[in-house]
PDB file of C-alpha atoms in Angstrom:
ATOM      1  CA  MET M   1       0.000   0.000   0.000  1.00 82.00           C
ATOM      2  CA  LEU M   2       2.705   2.499   0.998  1.00 85.00           C
ATOM      3  CA  GLU M   3       5.034   1.603  -1.870  1.00 87.00           C
ATOM      4  CA  ASP M   4       2.183   1.884  -4.367  1.00 88.00           C
ATOM      5  CA  PHE M   5       1.290   5.301  -2.988  1.00 88.00           C
ATOM      6  CA  ALA M   6       4.921   6.451  -3.171  1.00 88.00           C
ATOM      7  CA  ARG M   7       5.289   5.209  -6.747  1.00 88.00           C
ATOM      8  CA  ARG M   8       2.005   6.799  -7.906  1.00 90.00           C
ATOM      9  CA  ASN M   9       2.944  10.120  -6.312  1.00 88.00           C
ATOM     10  CA  GLY M  10       6.502  10.376  -7.584  1.00 90.00           C
ATOM     11  CA  LEU M  11       8.273   9.717  -4.289  1.00 89.00           C
ATOM     12  CA  PRO M  12      11.477   7.915  -5.309  1.00 83.00           C
ATOM     13  CA  ASN M  13      13.657   5.431  -3.425  1.00 82.00           C
ATOM     14  CA  PRO M  14      11.433   4.426  -0.517  1.00 85.00           C
ATOM     15  CA  THR M  15      13.181   3.268   2.641  1.00 89.00           C
ATOM     16  CA  HIS M  16      11.274   1.150   5.147  1.00 89.00           C
ATOM     17  CA  PHE M  17      11.373   1.756   8.881  1.00 92.00           C
ATOM     18  CA  THR M  18       9.426  -0.746  10.961  1.00 90.00           C
ATOM     19  CA  ASP M  19       8.913  -1.437  14.634  1.00 89.00           C
ATOM     20  CA  ASP M  20       6.963  -4.686  14.727  1.00 89.00           C
ATOM     21  CA  GLY M  21       5.866  -5.732  18.180  1.00 88.00           C
ATOM     22  CA  ILE M  22       6.815  -2.445  19.876  1.00 87.00           C
ATOM     23  CA  SER M  23       4.127  -0.151  21.220  1.00 82.00           C
ATOM     24  CA  GLY M  24       3.561   3.125  19.416  1.00 77.00           C
ATOM     25  CA  THR M  25       3.429   4.780  22.828  1.00 80.00           C
ATOM     26  CA  ARG M  26       7.211   4.401  22.984  1.00 86.00           C
ATOM     27  CA  PHE M  27       9.484   6.747  21.084  1.00 90.00           C
ATOM     28  CA  ASP M  28      12.665   4.754  21.659  1.00 93.00           C
ATOM     29  CA  ARG M  29      11.692   2.286  18.936  1.00 92.00           C
ATOM     30  CA  PRO M  30      14.704   1.351  16.757  1.00 94.00           C
ATOM     31  CA  GLY M  31      12.923   1.973  13.442  1.00 94.00           C
ATOM     32  CA  PHE M  32      11.531   5.306  14.601  1.00 94.00           C
ATOM     33  CA  LEU M  33      14.949   6.441  15.873  1.00 96.00           C
ATOM     34  CA  ALA M  34      16.619   5.387  12.607  1.00 96.00           C
ATOM     35  CA  MET M  35      13.994   7.326  10.633  1.00 95.00           C
ATOM     36  CA  MET M  36      14.518  10.444  12.746  1.00 96.00           C
ATOM     37  CA  GLU M  37      18.300  10.156  12.277  1.00 97.00           C
ATOM     38  CA  GLU M  38      17.722  10.183   8.515  1.00 96.00           C
ATOM     39  CA  VAL M  39      15.437  13.211   8.896  1.00 97.00           C
ATOM     40  CA  GLU M  40      18.048  15.068  10.974  1.00 96.00           C
ATOM     41  CA  ALA M  41      20.716  14.223   8.382  1.00 96.00           C
ATOM     42  CA  GLY M  42      18.549  15.789   5.663  1.00 95.00           C
ATOM     43  CA  ARG M  43      18.109  12.561   3.687  1.00 94.00           C
ATOM     44  CA  VAL M  44      14.291  12.437   3.851  1.00 94.00           C
ATOM     45  CA  GLU M  45      11.912  14.438   1.687  1.00 93.00           C
ATOM     46  CA  ALA M  46       8.663  12.695   2.652  1.00 94.00           C
ATOM     47  CA  ILE M  47       7.348  10.233   5.215  1.00 94.00           C
ATOM     48  CA  VAL M  48       4.378   8.121   4.167  1.00 94.00           C
ATOM     49  CA  ILE M  49       2.483   6.243   6.864  1.00 91.00           C
ATOM     50  CA  LYS M  50      -0.761   4.315   6.816  1.00 90.00           C
ATOM     51  CA  ASP M  51      -2.331   6.141   9.788  1.00 86.00           C
ATOM     52  CA  MET M  52      -1.197   8.872  12.160  1.00 81.00           C
ATOM     53  CA  ASN M  53      -1.046   6.360  14.999  1.00 81.00           C
ATOM     54  CA  ARG M  54       1.816   4.630  13.151  1.00 83.00           C
ATOM     55  CA  LEU M  55       3.972   7.672  13.908  1.00 87.00           C
ATOM     56  CA  GLY M  56       3.207   7.444  17.614  1.00 84.00           C
ATOM     57  CA  ARG M  57       0.512   7.463  20.247  1.00 80.00           C
ATOM     58  CA  ASP M  58       1.587  10.277  22.540  1.00 84.00           C
ATOM     59  CA  TYR M  59      -0.019  13.413  21.172  1.00 79.00           C
ATOM     60  CA  LEU M  60       2.569  15.802  22.631  1.00 85.00           C
ATOM     61  CA  LYS M  61       5.531  13.841  21.285  1.00 89.00           C
ATOM     62  CA  VAL M  62       3.852  13.356  17.905  1.00 86.00           C
ATOM     63  CA  GLY M  63       3.308  17.116  17.813  1.00 86.00           C
ATOM     64  CA  GLN M  64       7.010  17.660  18.517  1.00 92.00           C
ATOM     65  CA  VAL M  65       7.956  15.208  15.769  1.00 92.00           C
ATOM     66  CA  MET M  66       5.626  16.963  13.339  1.00 89.00           C
ATOM     67  CA  GLU M  67       7.273  20.288  14.190  1.00 91.00           C
ATOM     68  CA  VAL M  68      10.737  18.803  13.540  1.00 95.00           C
ATOM     69  CA  LEU M  69       9.499  17.482  10.190  1.00 95.00           C
ATOM     70  CA  ARG M  70       8.044  20.890   9.312  1.00 92.00           C
ATOM     71  CA  GLN M  71      11.293  22.662  10.220  1.00 95.00           C
ATOM     72  CA  ARG M  72      13.294  20.192   8.119  1.00 96.00           C
ATOM     73  CA  GLY M  73      10.934  20.539   5.163  1.00 95.00           C
ATOM     74  CA  VAL M  74       9.844  16.898   5.341  1.00 96.00           C
ATOM     75  CA  ARG M  75       6.407  16.173   3.948  1.00 94.00           C
ATOM     76  CA  LEU M  76       4.218  13.950   6.169  1.00 92.00           C
ATOM     77  CA  ILE M  77       1.473  11.900   4.546  1.00 92.00           C
ATOM     78  CA  ALA M  78      -0.943   9.676   6.496  1.00 89.00           C
ATOM     79  CA  ILE M  79      -2.896   7.906   3.770  1.00 91.00           C
ATOM     80  CA  ASN M  80      -5.957   6.633   5.666  1.00 86.00           C
ATOM     81  CA  ASP M  81      -6.301   9.812   7.728  1.00 83.00           C
ATOM     82  CA  GLY M  82      -6.115  12.121   4.707  1.00 84.00           C
ATOM     83  CA  VAL M  83      -3.174  14.069   6.124  1.00 86.00           C
ATOM     84  CA  ASP M  84      -0.676  15.710   3.776  1.00 87.00           C
ATOM     85  CA  SER M  85       1.433  18.449   5.327  1.00 86.00           C
ATOM     86  CA  LEU M  86       2.280  19.806   1.873  1.00 85.00           C
ATOM     87  CA  LYS M  87      -1.387  20.588   1.283  1.00 81.00           C
ATOM     88  CA  GLY M  88      -1.855  22.029   4.768  1.00 72.00           C
ATOM     89  CA  ASP M  89      -4.857  19.833   5.473  1.00 65.00           C
ATOM     90  CA  ASP M  90      -3.757  18.724   8.915  1.00 66.00           C
ATOM     91  CA  GLU M  91      -5.758  21.063  11.174  1.00 69.00           C
ATOM     92  CA  PHE M  92      -7.631  18.130  12.730  1.00 61.00           C
ATOM     93  CA  THR M  93      -4.437  16.107  13.261  1.00 66.00           C
ATOM     94  CA  PRO M  94      -3.792  17.202  16.882  1.00 66.00           C
ATOM     95  CA  PHE M  95      -7.270  15.995  17.857  1.00 64.00           C
ATOM     96  CA  ARG M  96      -6.717  12.724  16.016  1.00 73.00           C
ATOM     97  CA  ASN M  97      -3.435  12.301  17.906  1.00 64.00           C
ATOM     98  CA  ILE M  98      -5.213  12.841  21.235  1.00 69.00           C
ATOM     99  CA  MET M  99      -7.727  10.135  20.302  1.00 73.00           C
ATOM    100  CA  ASN M 100      -4.896   7.781  19.259  1.00 63.00           C
ATOM    101  CA  GLU M 101      -3.264   8.244  22.669  1.00 72.00           C
ATOM    102  CA  PHE M 102      -6.588   7.695  24.436  1.00 69.00           C
ATOM    103  CA  TYR M 103      -7.188   4.510  22.427  1.00 68.00           C
ATOM    104  CA  ALA M 104      -3.748   3.113  23.352  1.00 67.00           C
ATOM    105  CA  ARG M 105      -4.291   3.836  27.056  1.00 70.00           C
ATOM    106  CA  ASP M 106      -7.832   2.459  27.021  1.00 72.00           C
ATOM    107  CA  THR M 107      -6.758  -0.757  25.289  1.00 75.00           C
ATOM    108  CA  SER M 108      -3.874  -1.213  27.728  1.00 73.00           C
ATOM    109  CA  ARG M 109      -6.193  -0.702  30.694  1.00 80.00           C
ATOM    110  CA  LYS M 110      -8.696  -3.255  29.338  1.00 81.00           C
ATOM    111  CA  ILE M 111      -5.997  -5.862  28.708  1.00 78.00           C
ATOM    112  CA  ARG M 112      -4.556  -5.442  32.224  1.00 77.00           C
ATOM    113  CA  SER M 113      -8.060  -5.719  33.684  1.00 81.00           C
ATOM    114  CA  GLU M 114      -8.751  -8.911  31.734  1.00 79.00           C
ATOM    115  CA  PHE M 115      -5.443 -10.482  32.815  1.00 76.00           C
ATOM    116  CA  LYS M 116      -6.137  -9.552  36.434  1.00 78.00           C
ATOM    117  CA  SER M 117      -9.637 -11.027  36.239  1.00 80.00           C
ATOM    118  CA  LYS M 118      -8.367 -14.282  34.716  1.00 77.00           C
ATOM    119  CA  GLY M 119      -5.551 -14.499  37.246  1.00 79.00           C
ATOM    120  CA  MET M 120      -7.902 -13.942  40.193  1.00 78.00           C
ATOM    121  CA  SER M 121     -10.183 -16.739  38.937  1.00 81.00           C
ATOM    122  CA  CYS M 122      -7.184 -19.082  38.425  1.00 78.00           C
ATOM    123  CA  LYS M 123      -7.600 -19.218  34.650  1.00 78.00           C
ATOM    124  CA  HIS M 124      -4.714 -19.536  32.226  1.00 70.00           C
ATOM    125  CA  LEU M 125      -3.397 -16.231  30.927  1.00 71.00           C
ATOM    126  CA  THR M 126      -2.029 -17.805  27.751  1.00 69.00           C
ATOM    127  CA  GLY M 127      -3.873 -19.275  24.802  1.00 70.00           C
ATOM    128  CA  THR M 128      -2.331 -22.716  25.108  1.00 73.00           C
ATOM    129  CA  VAL M 129      -0.935 -24.464  28.104  1.00 66.00           C
ATOM    130  CA  ILE M 130       2.596 -25.712  27.480  1.00 66.00           C
ATOM    131  CA  TYR M 131       2.984 -29.507  27.553  1.00 70.00           C
ATOM    132  CA  GLY M 132       3.913 -30.669  31.035  1.00 69.00           C
ATOM    133  CA  TYR M 133       2.160 -27.824  32.845  1.00 62.00           C
ATOM    134  CA  LEU M 134      -1.439 -29.077  32.805  1.00 57.00           C
TER     135      LEU M 134
END
């Protein structure tokens, strides 16, 4: 999806930065840090992400990152959210970032509550019990 978008919109030489399995609430993710190093070095002209929550889920930090990108002249495009900093259509983005942070916190709270409930009722917290531990 992202490569197709980049190709259709004349954004050459895409580089991939991924942080599989690491929460978007953290900004010490290896892929994110590598991307920001490239931005600081002036080697990035555009960042294309699927949704704004892929950039991060702390609205203040995402705002700081967006300001760094703006100062460096890096275009930010969030395909599914309709954000393109070049077009200036990102007025709603801060509110979207607040909702992304709320969603991450709410999901985390619900998961912890479910684990606590299962633990208190002596139920397994994993999907499958490992052989030998029945």
